[in-house]
Tab-separated table of C-alpha atoms and ligand atoms in Angstrom:
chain	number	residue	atom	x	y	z
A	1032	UNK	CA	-34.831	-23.699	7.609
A	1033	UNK	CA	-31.491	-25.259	9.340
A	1034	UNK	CA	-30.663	-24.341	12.530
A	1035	UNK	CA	-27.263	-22.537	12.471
A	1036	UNK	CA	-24.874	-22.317	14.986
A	1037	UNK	CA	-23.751	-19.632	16.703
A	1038	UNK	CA	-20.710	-18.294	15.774
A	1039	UNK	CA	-22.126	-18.361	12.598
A	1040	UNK	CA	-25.425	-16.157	13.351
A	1041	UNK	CA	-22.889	-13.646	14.627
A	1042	UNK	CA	-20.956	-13.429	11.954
A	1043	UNK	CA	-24.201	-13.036	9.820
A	1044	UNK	CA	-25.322	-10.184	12.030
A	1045	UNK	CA	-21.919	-8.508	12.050
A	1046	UNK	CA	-22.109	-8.696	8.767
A	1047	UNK	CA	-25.286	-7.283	8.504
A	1048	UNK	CA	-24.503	-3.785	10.665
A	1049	UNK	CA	-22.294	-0.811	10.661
A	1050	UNK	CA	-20.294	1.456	12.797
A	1051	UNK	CA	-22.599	4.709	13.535
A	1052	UNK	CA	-20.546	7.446	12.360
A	1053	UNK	CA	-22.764	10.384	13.081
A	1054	UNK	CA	-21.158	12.938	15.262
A	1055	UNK	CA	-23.006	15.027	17.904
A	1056	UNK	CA	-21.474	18.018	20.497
A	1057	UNK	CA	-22.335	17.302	24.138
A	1058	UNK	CA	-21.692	18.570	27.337
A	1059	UNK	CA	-19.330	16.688	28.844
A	1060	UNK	CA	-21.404	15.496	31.723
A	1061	UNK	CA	-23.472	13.814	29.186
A	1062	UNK	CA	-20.350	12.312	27.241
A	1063	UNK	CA	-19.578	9.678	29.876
A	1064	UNK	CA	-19.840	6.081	28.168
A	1065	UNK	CA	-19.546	7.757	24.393
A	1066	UNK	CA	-16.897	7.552	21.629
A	1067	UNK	CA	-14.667	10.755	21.559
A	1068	UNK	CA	-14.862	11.994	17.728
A	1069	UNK	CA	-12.069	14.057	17.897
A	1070	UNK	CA	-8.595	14.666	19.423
A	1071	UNK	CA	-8.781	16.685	22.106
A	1072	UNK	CA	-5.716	18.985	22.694
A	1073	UNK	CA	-4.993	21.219	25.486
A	1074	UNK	CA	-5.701	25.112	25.061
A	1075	UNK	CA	-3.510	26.075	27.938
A	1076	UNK	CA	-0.507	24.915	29.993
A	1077	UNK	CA	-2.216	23.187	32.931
A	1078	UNK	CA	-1.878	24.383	35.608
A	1079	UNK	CA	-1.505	27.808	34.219
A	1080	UNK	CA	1.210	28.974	36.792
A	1081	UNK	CA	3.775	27.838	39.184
A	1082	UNK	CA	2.320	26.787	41.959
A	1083	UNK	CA	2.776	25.938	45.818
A	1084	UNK	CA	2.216	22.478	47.297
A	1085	UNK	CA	1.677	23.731	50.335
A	1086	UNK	CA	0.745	26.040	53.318
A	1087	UNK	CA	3.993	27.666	54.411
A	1088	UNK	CA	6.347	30.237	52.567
A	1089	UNK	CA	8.203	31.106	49.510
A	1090	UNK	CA	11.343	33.123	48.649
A	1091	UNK	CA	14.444	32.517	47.036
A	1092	UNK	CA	16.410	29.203	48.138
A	1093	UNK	CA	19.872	31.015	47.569
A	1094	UNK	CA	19.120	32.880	50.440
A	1095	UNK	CA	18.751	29.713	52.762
A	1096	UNK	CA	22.633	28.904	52.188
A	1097	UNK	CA	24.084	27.979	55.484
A	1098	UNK	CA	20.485	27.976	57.753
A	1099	UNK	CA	20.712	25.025	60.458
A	1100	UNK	CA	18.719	24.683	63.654
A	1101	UNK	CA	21.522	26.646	65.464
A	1102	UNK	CA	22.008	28.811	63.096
A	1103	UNK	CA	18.827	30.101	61.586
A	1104	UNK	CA	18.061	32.511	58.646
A	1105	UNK	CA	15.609	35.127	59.322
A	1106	UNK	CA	13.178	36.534	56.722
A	1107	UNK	CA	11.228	39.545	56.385
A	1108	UNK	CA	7.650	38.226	55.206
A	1109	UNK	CA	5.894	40.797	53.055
A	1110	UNK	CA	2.958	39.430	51.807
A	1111	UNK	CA	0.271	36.848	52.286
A	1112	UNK	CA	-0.575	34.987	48.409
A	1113	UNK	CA	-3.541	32.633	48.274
A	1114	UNK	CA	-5.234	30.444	46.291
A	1115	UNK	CA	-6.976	32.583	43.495
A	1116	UNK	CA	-4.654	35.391	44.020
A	1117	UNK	CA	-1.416	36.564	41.778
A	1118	UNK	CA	1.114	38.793	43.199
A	1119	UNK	CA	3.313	41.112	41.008
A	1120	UNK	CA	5.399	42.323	43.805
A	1121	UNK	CA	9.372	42.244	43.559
A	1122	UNK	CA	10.839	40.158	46.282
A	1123	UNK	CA	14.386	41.465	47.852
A	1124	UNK	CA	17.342	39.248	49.221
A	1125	UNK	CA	15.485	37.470	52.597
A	1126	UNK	CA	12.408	38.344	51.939
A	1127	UNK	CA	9.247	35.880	51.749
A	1128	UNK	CA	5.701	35.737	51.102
A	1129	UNK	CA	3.250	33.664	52.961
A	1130	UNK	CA	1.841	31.678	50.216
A	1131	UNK	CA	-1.124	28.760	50.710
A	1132	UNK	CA	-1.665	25.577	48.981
A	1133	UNK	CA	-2.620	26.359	45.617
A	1134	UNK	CA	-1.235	29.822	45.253
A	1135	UNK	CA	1.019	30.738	42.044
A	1136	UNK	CA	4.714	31.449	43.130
A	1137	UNK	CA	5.608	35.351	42.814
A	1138	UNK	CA	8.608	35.653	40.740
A	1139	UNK	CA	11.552	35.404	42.628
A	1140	UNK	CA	10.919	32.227	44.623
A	1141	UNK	CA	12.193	28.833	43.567
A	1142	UNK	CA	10.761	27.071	46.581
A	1143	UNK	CA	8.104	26.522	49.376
A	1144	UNK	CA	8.885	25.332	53.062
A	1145	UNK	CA	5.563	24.351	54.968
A	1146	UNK	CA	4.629	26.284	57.797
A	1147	UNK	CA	5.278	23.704	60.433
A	1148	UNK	CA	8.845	23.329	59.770
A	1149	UNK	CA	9.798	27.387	60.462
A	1150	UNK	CA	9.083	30.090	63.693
A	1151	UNK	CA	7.252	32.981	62.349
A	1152	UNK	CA	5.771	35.720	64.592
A	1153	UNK	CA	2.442	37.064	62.908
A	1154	UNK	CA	3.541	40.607	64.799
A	1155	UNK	CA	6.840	41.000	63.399
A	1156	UNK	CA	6.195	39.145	60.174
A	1157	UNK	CA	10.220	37.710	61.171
A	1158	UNK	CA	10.345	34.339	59.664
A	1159	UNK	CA	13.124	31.845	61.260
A	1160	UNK	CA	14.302	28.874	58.290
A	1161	UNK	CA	16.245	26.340	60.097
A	1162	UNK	CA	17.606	24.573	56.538
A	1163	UNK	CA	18.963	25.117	53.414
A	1164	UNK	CA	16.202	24.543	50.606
A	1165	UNK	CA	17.207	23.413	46.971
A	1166	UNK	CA	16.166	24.764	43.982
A	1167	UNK	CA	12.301	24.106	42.848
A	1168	UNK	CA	11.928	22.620	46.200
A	1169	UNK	CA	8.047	22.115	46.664
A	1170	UNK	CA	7.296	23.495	43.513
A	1171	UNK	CA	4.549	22.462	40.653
A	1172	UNK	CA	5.715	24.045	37.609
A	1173	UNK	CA	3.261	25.744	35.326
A	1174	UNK	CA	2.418	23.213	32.792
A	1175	UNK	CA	3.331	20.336	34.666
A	1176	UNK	CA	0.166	18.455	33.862
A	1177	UNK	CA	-0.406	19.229	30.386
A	1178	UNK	CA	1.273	21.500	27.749
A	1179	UNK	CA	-0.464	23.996	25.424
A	1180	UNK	CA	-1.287	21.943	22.378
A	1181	UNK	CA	-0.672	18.262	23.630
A	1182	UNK	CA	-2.717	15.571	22.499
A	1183	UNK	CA	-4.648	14.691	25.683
A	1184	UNK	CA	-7.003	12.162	24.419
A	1185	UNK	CA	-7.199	10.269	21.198
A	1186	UNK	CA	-10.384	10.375	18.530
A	1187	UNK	CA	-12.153	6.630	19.360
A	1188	UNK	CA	-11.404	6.401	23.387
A	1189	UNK	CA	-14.647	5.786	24.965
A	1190	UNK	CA	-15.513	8.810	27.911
A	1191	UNK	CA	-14.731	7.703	30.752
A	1192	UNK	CA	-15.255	9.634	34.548
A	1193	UNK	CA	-11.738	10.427	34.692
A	1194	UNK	CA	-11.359	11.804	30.811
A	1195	UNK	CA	-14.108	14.271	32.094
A	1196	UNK	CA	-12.446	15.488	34.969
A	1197	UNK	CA	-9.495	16.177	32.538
A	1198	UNK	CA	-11.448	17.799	30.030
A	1199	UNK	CA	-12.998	20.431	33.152
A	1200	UNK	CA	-9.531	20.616	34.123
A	1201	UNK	CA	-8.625	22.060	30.970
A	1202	UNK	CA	-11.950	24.670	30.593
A	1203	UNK	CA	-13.289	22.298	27.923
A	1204	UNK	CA	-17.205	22.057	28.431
A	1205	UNK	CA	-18.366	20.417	25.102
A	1206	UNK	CA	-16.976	17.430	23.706
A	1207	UNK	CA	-17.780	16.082	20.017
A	1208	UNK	CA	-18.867	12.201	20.389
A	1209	UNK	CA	-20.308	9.570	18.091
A	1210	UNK	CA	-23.594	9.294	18.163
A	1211	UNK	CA	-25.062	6.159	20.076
A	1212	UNK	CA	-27.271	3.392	18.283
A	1213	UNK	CA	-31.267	4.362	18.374
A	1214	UNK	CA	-32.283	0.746	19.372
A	1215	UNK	CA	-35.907	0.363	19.588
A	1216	UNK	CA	-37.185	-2.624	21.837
A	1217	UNK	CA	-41.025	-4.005	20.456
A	1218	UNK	CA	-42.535	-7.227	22.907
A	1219	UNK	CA	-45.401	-8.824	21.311
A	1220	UNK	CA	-48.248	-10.904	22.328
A	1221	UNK	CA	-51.661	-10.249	23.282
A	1222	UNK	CA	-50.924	-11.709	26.610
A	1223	UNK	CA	-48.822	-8.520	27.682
A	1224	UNK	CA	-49.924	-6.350	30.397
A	1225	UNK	CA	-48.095	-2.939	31.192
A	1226	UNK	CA	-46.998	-3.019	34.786
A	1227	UNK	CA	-49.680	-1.007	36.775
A	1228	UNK	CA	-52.602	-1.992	34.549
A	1229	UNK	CA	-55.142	-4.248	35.658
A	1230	UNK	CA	-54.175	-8.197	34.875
A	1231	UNK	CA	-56.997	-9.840	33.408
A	1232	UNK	CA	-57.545	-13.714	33.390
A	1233	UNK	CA	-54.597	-15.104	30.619
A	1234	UNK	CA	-52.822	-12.314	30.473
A	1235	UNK	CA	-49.558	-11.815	32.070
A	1236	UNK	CA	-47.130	-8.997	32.449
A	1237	UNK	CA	-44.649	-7.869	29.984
A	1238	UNK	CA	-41.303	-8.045	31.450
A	1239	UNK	CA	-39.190	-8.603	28.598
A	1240	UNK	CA	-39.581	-4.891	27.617
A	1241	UNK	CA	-38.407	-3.936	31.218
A	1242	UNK	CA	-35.558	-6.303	31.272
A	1243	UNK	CA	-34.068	-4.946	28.005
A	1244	UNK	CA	-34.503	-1.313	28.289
A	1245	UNK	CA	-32.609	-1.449	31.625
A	1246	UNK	CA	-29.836	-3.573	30.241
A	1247	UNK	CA	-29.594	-1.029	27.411
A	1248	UNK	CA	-29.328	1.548	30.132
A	1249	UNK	CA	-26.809	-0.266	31.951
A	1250	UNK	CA	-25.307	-0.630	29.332
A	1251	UNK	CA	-25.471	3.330	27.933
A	1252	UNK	CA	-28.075	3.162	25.567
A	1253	UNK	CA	-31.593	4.826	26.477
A	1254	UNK	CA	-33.503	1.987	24.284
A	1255	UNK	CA	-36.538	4.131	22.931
A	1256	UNK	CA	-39.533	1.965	24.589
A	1257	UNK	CA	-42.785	0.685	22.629
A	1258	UNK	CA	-46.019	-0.156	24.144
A	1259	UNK	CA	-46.883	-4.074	23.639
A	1260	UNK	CA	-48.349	-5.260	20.682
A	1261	UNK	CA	-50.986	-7.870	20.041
A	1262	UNK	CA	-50.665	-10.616	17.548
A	1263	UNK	CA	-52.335	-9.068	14.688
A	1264	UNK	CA	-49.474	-9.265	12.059
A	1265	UNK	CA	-51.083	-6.562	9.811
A	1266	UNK	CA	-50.886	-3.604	12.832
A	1267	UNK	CA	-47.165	-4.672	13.670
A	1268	UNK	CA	-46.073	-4.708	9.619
A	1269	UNK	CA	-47.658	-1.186	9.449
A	1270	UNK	CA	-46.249	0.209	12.912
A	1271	UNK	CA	-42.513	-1.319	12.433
A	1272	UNK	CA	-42.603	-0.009	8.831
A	1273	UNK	CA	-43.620	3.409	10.107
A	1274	UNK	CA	-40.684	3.496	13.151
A	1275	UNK	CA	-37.740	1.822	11.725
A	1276	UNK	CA	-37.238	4.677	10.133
A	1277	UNK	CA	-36.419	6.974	13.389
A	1278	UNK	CA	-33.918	3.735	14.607
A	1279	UNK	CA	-30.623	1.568	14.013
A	1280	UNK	CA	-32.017	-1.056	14.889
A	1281	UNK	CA	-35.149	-3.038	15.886
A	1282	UNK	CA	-35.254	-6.004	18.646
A	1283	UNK	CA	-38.326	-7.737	19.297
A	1284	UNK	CA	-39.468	-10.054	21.923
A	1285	UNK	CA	-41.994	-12.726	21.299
A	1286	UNK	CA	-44.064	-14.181	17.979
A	1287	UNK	CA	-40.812	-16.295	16.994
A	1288	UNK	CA	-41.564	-19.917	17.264
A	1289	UNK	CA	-43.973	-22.049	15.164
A	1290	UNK	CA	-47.546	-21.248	16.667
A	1291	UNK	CA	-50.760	-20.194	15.168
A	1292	UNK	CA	-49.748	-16.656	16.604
A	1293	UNK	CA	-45.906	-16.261	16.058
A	1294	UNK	CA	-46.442	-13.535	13.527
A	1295	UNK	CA	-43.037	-12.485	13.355
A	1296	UNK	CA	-42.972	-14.386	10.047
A	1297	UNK	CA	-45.817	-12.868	8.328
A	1298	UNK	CA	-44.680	-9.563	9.418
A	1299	UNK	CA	-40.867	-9.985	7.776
A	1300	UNK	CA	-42.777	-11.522	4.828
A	1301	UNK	CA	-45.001	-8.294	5.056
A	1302	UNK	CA	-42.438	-5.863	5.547
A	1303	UNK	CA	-40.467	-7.409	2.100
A	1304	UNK	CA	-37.494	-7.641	4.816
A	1305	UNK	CA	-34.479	-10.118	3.848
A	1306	UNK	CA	-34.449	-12.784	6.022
A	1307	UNK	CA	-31.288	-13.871	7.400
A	1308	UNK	CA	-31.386	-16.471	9.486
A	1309	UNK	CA	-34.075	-18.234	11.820
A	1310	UNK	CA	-33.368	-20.680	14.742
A	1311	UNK	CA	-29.876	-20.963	16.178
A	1312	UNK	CA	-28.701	-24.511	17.429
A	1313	UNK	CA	-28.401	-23.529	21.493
A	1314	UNK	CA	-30.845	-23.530	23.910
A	1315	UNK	CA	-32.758	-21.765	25.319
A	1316	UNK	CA	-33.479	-18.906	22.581
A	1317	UNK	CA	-33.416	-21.675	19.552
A	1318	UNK	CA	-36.292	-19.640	17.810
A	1319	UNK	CA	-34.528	-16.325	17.135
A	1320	UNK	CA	-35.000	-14.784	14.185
A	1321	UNK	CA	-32.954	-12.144	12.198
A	1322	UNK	CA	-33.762	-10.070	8.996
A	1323	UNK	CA	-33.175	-6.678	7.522
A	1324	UNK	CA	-35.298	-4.112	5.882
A	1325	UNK	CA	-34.135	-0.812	4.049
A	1326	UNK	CA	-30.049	-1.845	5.789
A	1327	UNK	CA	-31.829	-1.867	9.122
A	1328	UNK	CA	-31.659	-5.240	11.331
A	1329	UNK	CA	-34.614	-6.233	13.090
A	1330	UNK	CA	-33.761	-8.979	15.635
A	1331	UNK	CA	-36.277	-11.183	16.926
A	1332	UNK	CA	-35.958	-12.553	20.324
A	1333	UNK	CA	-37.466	-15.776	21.920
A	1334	UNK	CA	-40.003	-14.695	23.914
A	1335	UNK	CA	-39.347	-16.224	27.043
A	1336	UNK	CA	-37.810	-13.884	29.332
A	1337	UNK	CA	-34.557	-15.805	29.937
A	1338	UNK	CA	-34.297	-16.866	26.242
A	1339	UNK	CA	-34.988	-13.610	25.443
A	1340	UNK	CA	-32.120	-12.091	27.781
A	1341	UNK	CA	-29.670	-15.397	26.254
A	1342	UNK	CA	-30.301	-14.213	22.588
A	1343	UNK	CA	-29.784	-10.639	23.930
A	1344	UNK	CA	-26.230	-11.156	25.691
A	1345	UNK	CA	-24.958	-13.644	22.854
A	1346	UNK	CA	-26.340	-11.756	19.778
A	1347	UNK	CA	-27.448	-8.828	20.573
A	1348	UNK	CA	-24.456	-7.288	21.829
A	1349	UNK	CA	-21.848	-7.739	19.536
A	1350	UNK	CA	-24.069	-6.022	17.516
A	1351	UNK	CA	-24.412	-3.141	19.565
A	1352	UNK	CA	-21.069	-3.028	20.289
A	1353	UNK	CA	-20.217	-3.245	16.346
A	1354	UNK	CA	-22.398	-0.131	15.645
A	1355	UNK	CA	-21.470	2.051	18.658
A	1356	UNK	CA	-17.972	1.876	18.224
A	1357	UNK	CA	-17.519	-0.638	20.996
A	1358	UNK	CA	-18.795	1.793	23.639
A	1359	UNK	CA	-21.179	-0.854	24.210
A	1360	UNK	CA	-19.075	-3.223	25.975
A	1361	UNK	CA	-19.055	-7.031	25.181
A	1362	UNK	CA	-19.519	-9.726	27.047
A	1363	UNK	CA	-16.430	-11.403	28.444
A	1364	UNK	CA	-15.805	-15.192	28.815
A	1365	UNK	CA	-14.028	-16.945	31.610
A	1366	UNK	CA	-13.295	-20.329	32.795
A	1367	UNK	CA	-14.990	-21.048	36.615
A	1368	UNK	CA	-15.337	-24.013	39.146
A	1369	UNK	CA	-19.558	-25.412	39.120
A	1370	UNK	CA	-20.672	-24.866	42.687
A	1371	UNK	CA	-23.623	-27.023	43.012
A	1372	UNK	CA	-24.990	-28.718	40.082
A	1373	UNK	CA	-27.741	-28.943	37.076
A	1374	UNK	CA	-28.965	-32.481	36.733
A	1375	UNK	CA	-30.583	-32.077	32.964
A	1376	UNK	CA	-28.957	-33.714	30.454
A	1377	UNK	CA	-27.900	-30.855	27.035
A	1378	UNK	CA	-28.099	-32.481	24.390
A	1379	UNK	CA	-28.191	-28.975	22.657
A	1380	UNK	CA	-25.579	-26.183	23.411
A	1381	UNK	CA	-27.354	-24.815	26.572
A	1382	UNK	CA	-27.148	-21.640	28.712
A	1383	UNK	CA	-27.892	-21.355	32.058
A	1384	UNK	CA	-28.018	-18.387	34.542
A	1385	UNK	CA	-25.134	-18.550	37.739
A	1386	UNK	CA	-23.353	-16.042	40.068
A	1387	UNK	CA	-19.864	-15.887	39.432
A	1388	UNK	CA	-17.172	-14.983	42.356
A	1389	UNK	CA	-13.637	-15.781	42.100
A	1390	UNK	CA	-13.305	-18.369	39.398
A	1391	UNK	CA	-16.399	-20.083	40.855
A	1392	UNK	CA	-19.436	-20.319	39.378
A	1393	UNK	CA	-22.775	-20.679	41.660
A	1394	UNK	CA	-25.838	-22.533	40.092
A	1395	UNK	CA	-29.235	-22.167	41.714
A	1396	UNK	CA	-30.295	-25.766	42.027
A	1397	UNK	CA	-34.190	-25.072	40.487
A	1398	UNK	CA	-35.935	-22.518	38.314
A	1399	UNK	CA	-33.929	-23.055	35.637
A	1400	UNK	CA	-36.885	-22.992	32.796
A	1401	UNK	CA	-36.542	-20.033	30.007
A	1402	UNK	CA	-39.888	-19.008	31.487
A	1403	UNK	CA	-38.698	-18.319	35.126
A	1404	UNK	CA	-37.423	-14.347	35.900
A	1405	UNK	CA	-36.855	-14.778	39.501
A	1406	UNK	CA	-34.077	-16.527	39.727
A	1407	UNK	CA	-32.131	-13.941	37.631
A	1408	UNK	CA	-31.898	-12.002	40.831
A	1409	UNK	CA	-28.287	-11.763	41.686
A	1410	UNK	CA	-27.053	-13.417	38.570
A	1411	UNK	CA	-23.964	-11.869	36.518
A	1412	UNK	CA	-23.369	-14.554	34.567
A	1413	UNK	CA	-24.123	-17.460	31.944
A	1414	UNK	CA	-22.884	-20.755	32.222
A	1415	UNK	CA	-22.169	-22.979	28.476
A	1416	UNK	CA	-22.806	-26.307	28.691
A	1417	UNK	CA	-21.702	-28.332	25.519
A	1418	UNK	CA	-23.827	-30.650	23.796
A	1419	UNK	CA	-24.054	-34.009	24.529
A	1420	UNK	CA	-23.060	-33.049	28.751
A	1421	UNK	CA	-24.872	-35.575	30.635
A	1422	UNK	CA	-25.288	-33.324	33.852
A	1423	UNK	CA	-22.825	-30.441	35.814
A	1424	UNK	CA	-21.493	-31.117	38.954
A	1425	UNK	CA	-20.016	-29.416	41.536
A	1426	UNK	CA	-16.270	-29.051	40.321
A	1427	UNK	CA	-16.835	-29.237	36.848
A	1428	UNK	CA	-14.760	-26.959	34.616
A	1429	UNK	CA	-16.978	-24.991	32.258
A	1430	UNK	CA	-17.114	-22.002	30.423
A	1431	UNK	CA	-18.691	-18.434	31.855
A	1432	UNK	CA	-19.829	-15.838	29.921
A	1433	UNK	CA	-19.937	-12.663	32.228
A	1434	UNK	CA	-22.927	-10.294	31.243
A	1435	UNK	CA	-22.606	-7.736	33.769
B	266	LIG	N1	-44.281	-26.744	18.817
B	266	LIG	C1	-43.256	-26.022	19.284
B	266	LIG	N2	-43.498	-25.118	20.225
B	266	LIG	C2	-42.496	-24.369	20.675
B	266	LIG	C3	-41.189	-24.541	20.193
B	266	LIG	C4	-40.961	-25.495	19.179
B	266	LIG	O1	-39.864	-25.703	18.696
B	266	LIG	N3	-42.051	-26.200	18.747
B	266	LIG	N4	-40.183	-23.792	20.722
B	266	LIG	C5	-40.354	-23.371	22.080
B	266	LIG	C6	-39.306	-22.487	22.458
B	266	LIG	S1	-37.788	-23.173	22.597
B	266	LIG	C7	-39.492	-21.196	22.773
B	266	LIG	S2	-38.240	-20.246	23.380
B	266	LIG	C8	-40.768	-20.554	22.598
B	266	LIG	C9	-40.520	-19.286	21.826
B	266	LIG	O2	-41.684	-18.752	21.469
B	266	LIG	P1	-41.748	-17.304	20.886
B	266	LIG	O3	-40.392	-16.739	20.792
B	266	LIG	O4	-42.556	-17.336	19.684
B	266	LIG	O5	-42.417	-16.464	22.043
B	266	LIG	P2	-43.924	-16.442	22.494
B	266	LIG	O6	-44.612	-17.677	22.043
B	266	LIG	O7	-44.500	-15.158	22.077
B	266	LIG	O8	-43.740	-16.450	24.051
B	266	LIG	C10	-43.123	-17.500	24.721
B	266	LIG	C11	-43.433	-17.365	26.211
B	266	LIG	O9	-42.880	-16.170	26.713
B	266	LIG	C12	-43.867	-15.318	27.251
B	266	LIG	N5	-43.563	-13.929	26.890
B	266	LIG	C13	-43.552	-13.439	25.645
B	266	LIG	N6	-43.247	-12.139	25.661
B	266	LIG	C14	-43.058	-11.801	26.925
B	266	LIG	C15	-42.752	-10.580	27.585
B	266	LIG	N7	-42.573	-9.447	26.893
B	266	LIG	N8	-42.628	-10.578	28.933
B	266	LIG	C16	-42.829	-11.713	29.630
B	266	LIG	N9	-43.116	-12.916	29.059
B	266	LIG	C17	-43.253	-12.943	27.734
B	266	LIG	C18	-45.146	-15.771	26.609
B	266	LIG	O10	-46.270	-15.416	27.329
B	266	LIG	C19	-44.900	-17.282	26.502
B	266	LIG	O11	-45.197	-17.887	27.721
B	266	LIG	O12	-41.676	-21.365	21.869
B	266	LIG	C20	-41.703	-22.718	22.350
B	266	LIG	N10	-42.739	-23.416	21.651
B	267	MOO	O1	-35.254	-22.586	23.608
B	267	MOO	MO1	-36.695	-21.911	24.225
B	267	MOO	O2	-35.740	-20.733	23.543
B	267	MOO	O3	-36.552	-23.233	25.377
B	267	MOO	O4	-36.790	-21.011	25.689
């Protein structure tokens, strides 16, 4: 089979997946990072009173008319209102209450003057104003936030921290959301060791699995996590057939290439699953492999872990994305300045791992192999060489693909 390129396996995958429509109610602590899957509208005038900015006093500002330093206007003050509290007494010309930060306005006040710009003697309960207030000075109106029955937030936004504050704000404790892809990650090869289990002699330890389950996590998704499988092609046919059911999707690690044990093949053949494409012309990651079974897609990553995690950021999530309604975010591409250099000649498309900062772009100088793990450590970013690039050096313009 031809290599394809890129773009085109994409578009083959895209075409290949859905948006997830199902709807679920959750709490709205649990929402963050989901689709919204309906309009949410405000039950109630937010906040649900007129209410003071401030610690200090309210009354009515007609009666301030004329009040300057030398010529003050006292107040009787004939209540205390705080925060929590609602008072239905009547207020009569120069009289006040003592309101706090918070508290709704009584009727008869139009405005608030903070407590450090009066005299007031706590014994007396006289109150000394040394200024004319206007109108609905200091004053949050009842509704000012939101009005009963406004749109707050629109069907499709994706949940973010703030949305949830608003939706507490307004009482609302369950929210209805799309529900997220079930992505199942599967890493075979009879070399894989569970970290925290003995390694014998050959084998090594299975990191792939780790690397994409937390990625999904970053990313929102709790991947549903399989134990390793061995190359027997027969067990994985029979255990994919049995789980693909409970997912949206199926990514593998591993069993892709063209040795004696890359049973992926036998196990598409096995399964009866269409396949759609197999090897992509970039490197590392050429060996990917895509197919579908019963509308599901079962993608099948490279093995090694950084051609795994390259097939991952360029493939797998624009498929995620696609299904969860872009709640999955995307990679993002940007130009950046090489700092240091990579002395290999591409003559593939090649990705390579880099720190990005301020339009630069920071190469580690070794462990560049699709084998190495390590030097992923503090890496947000991969760096596109074209084909045909004889070597990158410092100050060379290239593209970056942020994966963060
Ligand atoms: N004769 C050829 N050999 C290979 C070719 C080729 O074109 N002709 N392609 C090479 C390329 S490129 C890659 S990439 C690998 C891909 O092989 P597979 O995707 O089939 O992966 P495996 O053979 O199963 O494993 C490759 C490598 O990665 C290690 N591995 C696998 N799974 C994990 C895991 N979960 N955690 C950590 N490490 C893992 C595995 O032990 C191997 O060392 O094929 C080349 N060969
Ligand atoms: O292309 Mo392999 O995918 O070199 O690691």
């Amino acid at each position: 089979m031809e290599q394809i390129n890129l773009e085109n396996a994409i578009e083959i995958l895209l075409e290949n997946v859905k948006p997830l429509k199902e709807i679920e109610e959750k709490y709205i602590l649990d929402s963050l990072g989901f689709v919204l899957a309906e309009d949410i509208i405000s039950p109630l005038n937010n906040p649900p009173f007129n209410r003071s900015p401030l610690d200090g006093f309210t009354f009515n500002n007609l009666d301030t008319l004329g009040a300057t330093k030398e010529n003050p206007i006292t107040f009787k003050v004939i209540s205390e209102v705080f925060a929590g509290d609602f008072s239905k007494e009547t207020l009569n010309p120069k009289e006040a209450f003592r309101i706090m930060t918070g508290a709704p306005i009584p009727n008869g006040c139009n405005c608030v003057i903070k407590q450090e710009e009066v005299s007031f003697d706590e014994n007396t309960k006289v109150l000394e104003i040394y200024r004319e207030l206007k109108p609905f000075e200091n004053f949050c109106f009842l509704g000012e936030d939101l009005k009963v029955g406004e749109i707050v937030v629109k069907k499709g936004e994706v949940i973010t921290y703030n949305h949830i504050g608003v939706f507490a704000s307004l009482g609302i404790n369950l929210v209805k959301v799309f529900k997220k892809p079930k992505v199942g990650i599967l890493s075979l090869g009879s070399e894989l060791t569970m970290p925290g289990e003995p390694l014998k002699e050959g084998k090594i330890f299975n990191s792939n699995l780790f690397t994409l389950i937390s990625k999904l996590k970053y990313l929102g998704v709790e991947g549903i996590m399989y134990p390793p499988m061995s190359d027997d092609p027969l067990t994985v046919t029979n255990f994919i057939s049995k789980e693909l059911k409970n997912l949206d999707i199926l990514i593998t690690t591993g069993g892709v290439s063209v040795g004696k044990k890359d049973i992926m093949h036998d196990v598409i053949r096995e399964l009866e699953a269409k396949r759609l494409f197999w090897k992509i012309n970039i490197q590392p990651g050429t060996p990917v492999l895509a197919s579908v079974k019963d509308e599901k897609l079962i993608l099948s990553l490279s093995g090694n872990p950084f051609a795994s995690l390259v097939n991952f950021e360029l493939l797998g999530r624009p498929v995620l994305s696609k299904m969860s309604l872009n709640s999955i975010k995307e990679t993002s591409t940007i130009d950046g300045i090489v700092r240091g250099e990579f002395s290999k000649s591409s003559s593939k498309r090649r990705f390579i791992r880099g720190y990005f900062k301020n339009g630069e772009i920071f190469l580690n100088n070794n462990k560049h192999s699709s084998g190495t793990i390590s030097s992923l450590i503090g890496k947000n970013a991969i760096v596109e060489i074209a084909p045909g690039t004889p070597q990158l050096k410092d100050g060379d313009k290239v593209k970056v693909i942020l994966i963060d």
